[in-house]
JSON list of C-alpha atoms in Angstrom, two decimals:
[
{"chain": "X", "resi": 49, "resn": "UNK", "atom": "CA", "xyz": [20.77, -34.39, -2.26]},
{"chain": "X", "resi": 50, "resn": "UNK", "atom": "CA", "xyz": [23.19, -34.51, 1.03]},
{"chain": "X", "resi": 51, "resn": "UNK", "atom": "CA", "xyz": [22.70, -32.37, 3.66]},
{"chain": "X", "resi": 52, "resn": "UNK", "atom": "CA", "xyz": [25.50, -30.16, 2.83]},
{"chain": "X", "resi": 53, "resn": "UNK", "atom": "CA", "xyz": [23.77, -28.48, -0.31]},
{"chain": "X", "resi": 54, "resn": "UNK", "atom": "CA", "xyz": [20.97, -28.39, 1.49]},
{"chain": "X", "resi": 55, "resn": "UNK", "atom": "CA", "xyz": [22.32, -26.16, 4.33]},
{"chain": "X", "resi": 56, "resn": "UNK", "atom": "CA", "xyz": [24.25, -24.08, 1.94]},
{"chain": "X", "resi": 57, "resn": "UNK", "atom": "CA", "xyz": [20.63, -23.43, -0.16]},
{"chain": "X", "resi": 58, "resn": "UNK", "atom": "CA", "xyz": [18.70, -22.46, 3.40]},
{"chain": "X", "resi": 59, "resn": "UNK", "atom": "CA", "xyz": [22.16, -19.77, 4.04]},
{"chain": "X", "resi": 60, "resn": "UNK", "atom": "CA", "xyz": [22.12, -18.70, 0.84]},
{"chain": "X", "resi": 61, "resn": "UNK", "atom": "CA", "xyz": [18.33, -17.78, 0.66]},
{"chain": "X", "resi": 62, "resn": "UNK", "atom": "CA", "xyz": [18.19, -16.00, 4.12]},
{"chain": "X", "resi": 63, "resn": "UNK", "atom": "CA", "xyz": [21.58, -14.49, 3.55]},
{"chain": "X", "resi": 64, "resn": "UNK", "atom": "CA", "xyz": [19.45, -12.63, 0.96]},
{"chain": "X", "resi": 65, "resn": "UNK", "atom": "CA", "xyz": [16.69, -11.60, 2.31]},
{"chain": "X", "resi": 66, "resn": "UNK", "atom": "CA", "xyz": [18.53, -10.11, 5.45]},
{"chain": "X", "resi": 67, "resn": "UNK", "atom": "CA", "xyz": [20.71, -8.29, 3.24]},
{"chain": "X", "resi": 68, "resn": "UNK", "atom": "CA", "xyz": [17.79, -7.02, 1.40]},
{"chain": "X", "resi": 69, "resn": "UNK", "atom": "CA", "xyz": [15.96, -5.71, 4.86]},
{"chain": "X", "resi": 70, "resn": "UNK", "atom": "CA", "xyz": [18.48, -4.33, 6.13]},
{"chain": "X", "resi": 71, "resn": "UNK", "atom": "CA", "xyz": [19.56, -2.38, 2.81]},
{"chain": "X", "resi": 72, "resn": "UNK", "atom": "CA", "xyz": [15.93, -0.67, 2.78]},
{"chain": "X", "resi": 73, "resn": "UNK", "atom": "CA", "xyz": [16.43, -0.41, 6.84]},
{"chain": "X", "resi": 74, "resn": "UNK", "atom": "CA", "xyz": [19.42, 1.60, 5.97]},
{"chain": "X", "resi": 75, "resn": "UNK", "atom": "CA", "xyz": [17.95, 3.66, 3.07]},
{"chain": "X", "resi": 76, "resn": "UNK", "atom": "CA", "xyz": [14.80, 4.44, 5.26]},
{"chain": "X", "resi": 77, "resn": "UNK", "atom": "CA", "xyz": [17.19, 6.07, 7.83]},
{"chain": "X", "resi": 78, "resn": "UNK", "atom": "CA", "xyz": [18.15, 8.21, 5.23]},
{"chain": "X", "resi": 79, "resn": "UNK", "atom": "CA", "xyz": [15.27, 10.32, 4.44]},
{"chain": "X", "resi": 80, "resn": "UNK", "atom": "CA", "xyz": [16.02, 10.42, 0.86]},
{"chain": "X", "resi": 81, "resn": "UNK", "atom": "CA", "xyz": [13.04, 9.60, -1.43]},
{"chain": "X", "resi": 82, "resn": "UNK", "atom": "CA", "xyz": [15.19, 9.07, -4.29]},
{"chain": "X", "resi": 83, "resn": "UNK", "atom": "CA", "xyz": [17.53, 6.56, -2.38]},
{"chain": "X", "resi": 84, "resn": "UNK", "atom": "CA", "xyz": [14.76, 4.94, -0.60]},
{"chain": "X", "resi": 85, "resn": "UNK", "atom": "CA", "xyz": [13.62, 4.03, -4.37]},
{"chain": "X", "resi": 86, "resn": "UNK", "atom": "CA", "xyz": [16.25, 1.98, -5.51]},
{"chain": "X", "resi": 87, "resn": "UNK", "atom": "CA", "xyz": [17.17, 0.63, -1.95]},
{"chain": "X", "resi": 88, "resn": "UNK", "atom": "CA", "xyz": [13.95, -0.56, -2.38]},
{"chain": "X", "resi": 89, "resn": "UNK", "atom": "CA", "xyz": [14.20, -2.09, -6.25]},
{"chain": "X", "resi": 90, "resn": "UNK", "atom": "CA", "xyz": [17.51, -3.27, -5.15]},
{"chain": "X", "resi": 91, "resn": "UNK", "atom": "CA", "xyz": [15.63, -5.38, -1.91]},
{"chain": "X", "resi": 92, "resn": "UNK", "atom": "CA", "xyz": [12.89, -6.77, -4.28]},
{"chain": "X", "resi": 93, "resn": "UNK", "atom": "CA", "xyz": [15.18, -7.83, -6.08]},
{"chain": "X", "resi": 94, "resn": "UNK", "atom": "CA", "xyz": [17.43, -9.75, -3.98]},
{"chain": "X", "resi": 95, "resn": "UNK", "atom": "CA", "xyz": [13.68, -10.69, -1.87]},
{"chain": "X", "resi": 96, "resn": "UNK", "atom": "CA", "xyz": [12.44, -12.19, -5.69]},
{"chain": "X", "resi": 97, "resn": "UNK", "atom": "CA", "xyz": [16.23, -13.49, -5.99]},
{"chain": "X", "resi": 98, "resn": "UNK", "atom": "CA", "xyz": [16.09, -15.62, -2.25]},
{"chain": "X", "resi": 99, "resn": "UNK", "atom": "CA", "xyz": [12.36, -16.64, -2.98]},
{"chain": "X", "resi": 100, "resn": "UNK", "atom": "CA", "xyz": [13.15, -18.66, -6.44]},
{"chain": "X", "resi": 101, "resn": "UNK", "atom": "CA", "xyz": [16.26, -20.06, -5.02]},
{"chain": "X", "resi": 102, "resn": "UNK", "atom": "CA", "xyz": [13.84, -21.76, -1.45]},
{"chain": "X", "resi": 103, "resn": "UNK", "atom": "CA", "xyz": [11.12, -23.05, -4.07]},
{"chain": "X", "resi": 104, "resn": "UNK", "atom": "CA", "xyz": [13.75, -24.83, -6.12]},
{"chain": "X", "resi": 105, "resn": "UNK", "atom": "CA", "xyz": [15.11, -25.96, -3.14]},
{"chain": "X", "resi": 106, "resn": "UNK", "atom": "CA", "xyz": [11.73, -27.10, -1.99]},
{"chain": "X", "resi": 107, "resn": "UNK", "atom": "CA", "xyz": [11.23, -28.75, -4.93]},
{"chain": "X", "resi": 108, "resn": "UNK", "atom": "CA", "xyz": [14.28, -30.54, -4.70]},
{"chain": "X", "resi": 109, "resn": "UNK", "atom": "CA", "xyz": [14.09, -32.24, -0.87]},
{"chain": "X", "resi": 110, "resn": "UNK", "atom": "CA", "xyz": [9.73, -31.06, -0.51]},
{"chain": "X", "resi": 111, "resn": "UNK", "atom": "CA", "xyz": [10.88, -30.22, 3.37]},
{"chain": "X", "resi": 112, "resn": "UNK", "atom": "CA", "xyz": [8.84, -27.98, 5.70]},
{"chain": "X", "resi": 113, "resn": "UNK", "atom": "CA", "xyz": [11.24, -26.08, 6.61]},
{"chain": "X", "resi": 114, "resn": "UNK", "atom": "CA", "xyz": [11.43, -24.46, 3.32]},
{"chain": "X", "resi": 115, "resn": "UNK", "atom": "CA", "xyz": [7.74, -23.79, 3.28]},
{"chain": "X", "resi": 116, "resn": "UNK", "atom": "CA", "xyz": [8.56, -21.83, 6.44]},
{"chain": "X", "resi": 117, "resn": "UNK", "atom": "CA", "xyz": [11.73, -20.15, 5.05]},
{"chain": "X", "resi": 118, "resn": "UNK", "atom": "CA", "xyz": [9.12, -18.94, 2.56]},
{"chain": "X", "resi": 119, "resn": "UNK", "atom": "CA", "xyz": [6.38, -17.74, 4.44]},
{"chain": "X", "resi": 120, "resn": "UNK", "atom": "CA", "xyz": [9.28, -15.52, 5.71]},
{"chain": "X", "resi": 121, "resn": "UNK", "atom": "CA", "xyz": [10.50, -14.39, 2.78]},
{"chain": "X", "resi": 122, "resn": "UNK", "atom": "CA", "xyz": [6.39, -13.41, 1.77]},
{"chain": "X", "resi": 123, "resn": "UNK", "atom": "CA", "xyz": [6.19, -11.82, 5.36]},
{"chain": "X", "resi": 124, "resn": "UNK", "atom": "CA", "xyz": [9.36, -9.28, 4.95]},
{"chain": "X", "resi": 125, "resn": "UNK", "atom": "CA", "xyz": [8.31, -8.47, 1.56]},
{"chain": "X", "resi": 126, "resn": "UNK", "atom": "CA", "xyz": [4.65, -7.52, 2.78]},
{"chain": "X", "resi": 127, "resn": "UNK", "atom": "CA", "xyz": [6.41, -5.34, 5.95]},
{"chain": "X", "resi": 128, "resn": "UNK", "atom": "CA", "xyz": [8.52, -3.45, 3.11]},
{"chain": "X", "resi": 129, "resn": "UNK", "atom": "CA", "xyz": [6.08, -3.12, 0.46]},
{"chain": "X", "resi": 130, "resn": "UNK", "atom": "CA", "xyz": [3.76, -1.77, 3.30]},
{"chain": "X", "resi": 131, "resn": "UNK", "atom": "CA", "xyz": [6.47, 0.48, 4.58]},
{"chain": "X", "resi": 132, "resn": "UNK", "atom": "CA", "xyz": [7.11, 2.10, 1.13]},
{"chain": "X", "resi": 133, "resn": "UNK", "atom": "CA", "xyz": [3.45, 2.50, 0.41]},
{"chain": "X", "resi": 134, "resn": "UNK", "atom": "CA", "xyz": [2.89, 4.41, 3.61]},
{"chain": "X", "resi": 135, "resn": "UNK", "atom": "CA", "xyz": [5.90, 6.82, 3.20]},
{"chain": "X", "resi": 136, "resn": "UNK", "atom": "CA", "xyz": [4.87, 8.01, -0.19]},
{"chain": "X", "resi": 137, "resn": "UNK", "atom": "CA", "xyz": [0.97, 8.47, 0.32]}
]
């Protein structure tokens, strides 16, 4: 595996995850509970999506770095999970 694919997985997977914070950032601004819903479905998804594509990437090259990349990914999904728990209790 060359370092090219490698750099392109470790974009790829944190491209997703900030697109999927800042889509439930954006739906939280909103105020809507009906759009904060599937802003949210929508970000576990792409957070689930971005999680299986750093494990097979860790499995490909077993790096650190993509232990860290995700811890990350665990630690934004805890923060938004938390977030949408709180607002509807």
């Amino acid at each position: 595996m060359n370092s090219q694919d490698t750099r392109h997985g470790i974009m790829i997977t944190l491209g997703g995850t900030l697109i999927g914070a800042l889509l439930y950032i954006f739906a939280l601004s909103l105020d809507n509970h009906f759009v904060i819903i599937t802003n949210y479905i929508i970000a576990m998804i792409l957070y689930t999506c971005s999680f299986l594509a750093a494990f097979q990437q860790y499995k490909k090259m077993s790096s650190h770095l993509m232990i860290y990349i995700l811890i990350l990914i665990t630690i934004v999904l805890a923060i938004s999970t938390y977030s949408f728990v709180s607002i509807f209790l």
